[in-house]
Tab-separated table of C-alpha atoms in Angstrom:
chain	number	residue	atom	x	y	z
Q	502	UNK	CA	0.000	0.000	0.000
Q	503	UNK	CA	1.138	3.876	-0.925
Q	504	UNK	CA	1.662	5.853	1.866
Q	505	UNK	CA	-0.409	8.415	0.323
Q	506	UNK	CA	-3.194	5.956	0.909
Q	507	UNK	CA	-1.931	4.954	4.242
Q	508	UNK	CA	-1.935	8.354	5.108
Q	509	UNK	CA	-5.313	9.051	3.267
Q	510	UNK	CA	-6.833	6.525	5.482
Q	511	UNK	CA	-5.513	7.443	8.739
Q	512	UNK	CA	-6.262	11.171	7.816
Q	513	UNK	CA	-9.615	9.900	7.009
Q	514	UNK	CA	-9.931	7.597	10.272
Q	515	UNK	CA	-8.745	10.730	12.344
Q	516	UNK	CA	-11.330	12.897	11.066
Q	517	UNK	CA	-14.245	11.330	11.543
Q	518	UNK	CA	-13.569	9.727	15.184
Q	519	UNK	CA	-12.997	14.031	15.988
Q	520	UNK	CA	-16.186	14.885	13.929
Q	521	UNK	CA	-19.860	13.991	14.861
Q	522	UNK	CA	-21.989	15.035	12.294
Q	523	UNK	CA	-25.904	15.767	12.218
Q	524	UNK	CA	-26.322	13.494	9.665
Q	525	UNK	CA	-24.442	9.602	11.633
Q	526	UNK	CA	-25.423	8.317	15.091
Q	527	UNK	CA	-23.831	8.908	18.165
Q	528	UNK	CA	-23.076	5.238	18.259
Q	529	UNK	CA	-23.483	2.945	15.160
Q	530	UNK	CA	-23.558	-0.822	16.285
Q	531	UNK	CA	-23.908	-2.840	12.535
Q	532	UNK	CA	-25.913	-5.746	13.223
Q	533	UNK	CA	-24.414	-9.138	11.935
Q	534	UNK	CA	-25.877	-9.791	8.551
Q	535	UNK	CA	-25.686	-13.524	7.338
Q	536	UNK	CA	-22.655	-15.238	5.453
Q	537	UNK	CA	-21.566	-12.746	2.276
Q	538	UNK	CA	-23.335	-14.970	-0.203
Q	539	UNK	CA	-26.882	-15.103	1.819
Q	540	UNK	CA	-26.865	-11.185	1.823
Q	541	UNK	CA	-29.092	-9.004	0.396
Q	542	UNK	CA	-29.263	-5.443	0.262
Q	543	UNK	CA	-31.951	-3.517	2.113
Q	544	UNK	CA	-31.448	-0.162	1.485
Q	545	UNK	CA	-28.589	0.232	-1.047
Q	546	UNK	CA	-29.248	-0.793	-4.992
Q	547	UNK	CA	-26.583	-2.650	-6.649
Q	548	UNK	CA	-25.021	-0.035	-7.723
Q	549	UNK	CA	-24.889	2.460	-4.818
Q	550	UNK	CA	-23.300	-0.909	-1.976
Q	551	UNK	CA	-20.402	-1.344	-4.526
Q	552	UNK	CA	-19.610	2.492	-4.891
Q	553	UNK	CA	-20.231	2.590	-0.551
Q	554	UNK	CA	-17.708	-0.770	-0.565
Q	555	UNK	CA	-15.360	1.042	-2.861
Q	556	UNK	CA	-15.328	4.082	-0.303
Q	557	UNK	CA	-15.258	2.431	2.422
Q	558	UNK	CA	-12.360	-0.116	1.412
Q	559	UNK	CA	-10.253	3.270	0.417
Q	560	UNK	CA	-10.981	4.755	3.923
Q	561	UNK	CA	-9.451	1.680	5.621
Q	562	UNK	CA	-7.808	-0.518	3.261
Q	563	UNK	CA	-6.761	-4.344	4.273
Q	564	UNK	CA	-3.149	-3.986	5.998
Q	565	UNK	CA	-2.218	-6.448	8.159
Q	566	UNK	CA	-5.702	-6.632	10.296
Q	567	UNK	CA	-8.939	-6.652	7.779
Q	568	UNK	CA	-10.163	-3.416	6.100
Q	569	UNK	CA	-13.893	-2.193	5.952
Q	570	UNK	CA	-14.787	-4.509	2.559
Q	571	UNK	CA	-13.283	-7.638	5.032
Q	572	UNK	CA	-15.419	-6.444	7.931
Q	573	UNK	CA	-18.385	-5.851	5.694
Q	574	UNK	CA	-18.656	-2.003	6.677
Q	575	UNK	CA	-20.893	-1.692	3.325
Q	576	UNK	CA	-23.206	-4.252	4.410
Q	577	UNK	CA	-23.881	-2.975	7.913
Q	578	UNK	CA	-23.946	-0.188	6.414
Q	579	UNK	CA	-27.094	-0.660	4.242
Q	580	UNK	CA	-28.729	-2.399	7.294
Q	581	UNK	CA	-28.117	0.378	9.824
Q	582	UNK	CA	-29.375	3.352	7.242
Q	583	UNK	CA	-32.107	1.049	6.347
Q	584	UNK	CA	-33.044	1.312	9.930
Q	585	UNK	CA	-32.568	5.135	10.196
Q	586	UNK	CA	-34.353	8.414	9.755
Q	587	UNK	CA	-35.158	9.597	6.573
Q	588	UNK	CA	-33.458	12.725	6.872
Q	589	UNK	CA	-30.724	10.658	7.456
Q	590	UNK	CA	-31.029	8.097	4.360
Q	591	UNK	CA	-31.885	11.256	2.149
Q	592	UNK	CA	-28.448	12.774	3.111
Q	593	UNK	CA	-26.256	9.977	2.527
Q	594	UNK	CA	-28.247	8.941	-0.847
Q	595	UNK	CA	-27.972	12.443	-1.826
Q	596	UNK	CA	-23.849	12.447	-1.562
Q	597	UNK	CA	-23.639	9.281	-2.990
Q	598	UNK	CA	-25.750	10.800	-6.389
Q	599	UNK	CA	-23.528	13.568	-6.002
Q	600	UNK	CA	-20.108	11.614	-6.256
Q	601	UNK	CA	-21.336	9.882	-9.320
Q	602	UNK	CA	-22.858	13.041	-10.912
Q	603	UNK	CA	-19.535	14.916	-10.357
Q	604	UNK	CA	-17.145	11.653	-11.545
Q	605	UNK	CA	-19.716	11.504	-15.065
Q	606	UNK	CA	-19.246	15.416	-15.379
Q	607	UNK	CA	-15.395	15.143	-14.943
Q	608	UNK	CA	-14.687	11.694	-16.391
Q	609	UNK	CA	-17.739	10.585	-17.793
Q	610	UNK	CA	-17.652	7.324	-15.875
Q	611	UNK	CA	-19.067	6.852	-12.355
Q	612	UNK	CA	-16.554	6.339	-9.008
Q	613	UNK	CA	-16.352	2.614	-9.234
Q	614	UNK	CA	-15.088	2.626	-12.536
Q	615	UNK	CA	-12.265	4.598	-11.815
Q	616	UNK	CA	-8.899	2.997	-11.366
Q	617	UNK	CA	-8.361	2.280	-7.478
Q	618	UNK	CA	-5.072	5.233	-7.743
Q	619	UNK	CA	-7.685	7.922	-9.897
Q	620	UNK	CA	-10.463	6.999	-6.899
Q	621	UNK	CA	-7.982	8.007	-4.110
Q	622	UNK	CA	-7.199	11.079	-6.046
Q	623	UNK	CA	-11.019	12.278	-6.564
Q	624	UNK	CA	-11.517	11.640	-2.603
Q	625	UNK	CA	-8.328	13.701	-1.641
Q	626	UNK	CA	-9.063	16.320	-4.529
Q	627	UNK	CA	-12.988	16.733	-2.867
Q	628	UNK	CA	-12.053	16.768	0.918
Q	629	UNK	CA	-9.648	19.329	0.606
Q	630	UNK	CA	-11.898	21.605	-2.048
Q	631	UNK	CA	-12.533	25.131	-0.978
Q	632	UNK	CA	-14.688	25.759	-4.131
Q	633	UNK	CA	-18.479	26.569	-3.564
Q	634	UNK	CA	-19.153	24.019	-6.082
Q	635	UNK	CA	-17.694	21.175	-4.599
Q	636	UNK	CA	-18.921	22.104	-1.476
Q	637	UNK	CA	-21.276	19.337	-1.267
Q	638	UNK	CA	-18.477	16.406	-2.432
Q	639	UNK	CA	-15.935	18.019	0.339
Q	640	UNK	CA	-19.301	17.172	2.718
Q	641	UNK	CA	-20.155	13.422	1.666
Q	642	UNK	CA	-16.309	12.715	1.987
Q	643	UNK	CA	-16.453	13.496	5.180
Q	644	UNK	CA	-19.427	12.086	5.961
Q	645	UNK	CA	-18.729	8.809	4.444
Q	646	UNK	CA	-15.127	8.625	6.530
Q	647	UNK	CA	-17.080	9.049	9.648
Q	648	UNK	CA	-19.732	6.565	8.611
Q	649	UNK	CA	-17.016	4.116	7.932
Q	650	UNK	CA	-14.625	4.411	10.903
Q	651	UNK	CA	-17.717	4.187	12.979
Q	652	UNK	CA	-19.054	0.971	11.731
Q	653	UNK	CA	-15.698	-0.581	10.901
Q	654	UNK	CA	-14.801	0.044	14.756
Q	655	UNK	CA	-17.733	-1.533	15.607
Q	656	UNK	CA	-16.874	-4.699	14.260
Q	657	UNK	CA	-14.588	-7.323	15.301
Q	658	UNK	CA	-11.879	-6.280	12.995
Q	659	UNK	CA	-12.847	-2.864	14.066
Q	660	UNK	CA	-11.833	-3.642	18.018
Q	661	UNK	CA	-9.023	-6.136	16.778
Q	662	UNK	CA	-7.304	-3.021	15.087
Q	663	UNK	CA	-7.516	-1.208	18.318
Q	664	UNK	CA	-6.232	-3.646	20.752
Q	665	UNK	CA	-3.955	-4.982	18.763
Q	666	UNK	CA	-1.152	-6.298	21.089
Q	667	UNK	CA	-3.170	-5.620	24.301
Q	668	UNK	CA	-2.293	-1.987	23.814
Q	669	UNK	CA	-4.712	1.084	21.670
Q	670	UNK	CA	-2.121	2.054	18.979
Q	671	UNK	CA	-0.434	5.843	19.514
Q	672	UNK	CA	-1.903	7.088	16.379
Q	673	UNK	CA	-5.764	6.351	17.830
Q	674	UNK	CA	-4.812	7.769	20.985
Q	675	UNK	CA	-3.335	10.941	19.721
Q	676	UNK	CA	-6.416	11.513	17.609
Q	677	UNK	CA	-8.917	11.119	20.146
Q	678	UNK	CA	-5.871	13.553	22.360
Q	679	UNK	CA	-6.575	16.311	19.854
């Protein structure tokens, strides 16, 4: 892995345990959805779980303890904004049509057709835009890296990569320091 990604990610990570949004539960406790292949959406289409997968697996990548795709972030995902406000559904569903409407503008393609390297890039580009425009891109990338650190730390591989050793790892500590 790049350590822009690394970096990316932990940037990511960082961010959204500092940030509690209007828009993401105080807690978010995914529910344990059946084996990968007896799965079913419930709120997502196809379409909109592989782009949430894609971000999700780009926010914390596999390293040597499972990433969010391994720990199924997308899927708890879908069941735990199945299972919330509207206001709350409308938000996320709304960033997600934003992403793709922005990636067709610039690239013609949607985000899950771009390369895994030209994905990172569009995420980094949008959370640090200033324009007025992009205002609502710089939003969902946040939103979505709080979404995902809070379900993927609610999982298994979530607590594994915070004990890992017996011990919370300096970089978690010094963001929840800040």
């Amino acid at each position: 892995m790049s350590v822009s990604r690394r970096a990316f990610g932990s940037t990511l990570v960082g961010t959204a345990l500092l940030r509690t949004g209007n828009a993401a539960p105080a807690t978010a406790e995914p529910t344990h959805p059946s084996t990968a292949a007896e799965w079913r959406p419930h709120f997502f289409d196809n379409h909109q779980l592989d782009t949430v997968s894609a971000l999700a697996d780009l926010i914390i990548p596999n390293t040597d303890t499972p990433g969010a795709r391994e720990a199924r972030v997308h899927q708890h995902l879908d069941e735990i904004l199945f299972a919330s406000p509207q206001r709350v559904q409308t938000t996320f569903l709304e960033g997600l049509s934003w992403l793709d409407g922005y990636c067709l503008r610039t690239q013609r393609k949607p985000f899950t057709q771009f390369a895994p390297g030209d994905q990172m890039k569009t995420l980094e580009y949008l959370l640090d835009a200033s324009e007025a425009d992009l205002k609502p891109g710089s939003e969902f990338v946040r939103l979505v890296k709080q979404w995902t650190a809070r379900v993927y730390y609610s999982t298994e591989a979530g607590q594994q990569e915070l004990n890992k050793g017996g011990r919370v790892p300096h970089s978690y500590i010094s963001v929840c320091d800040v």
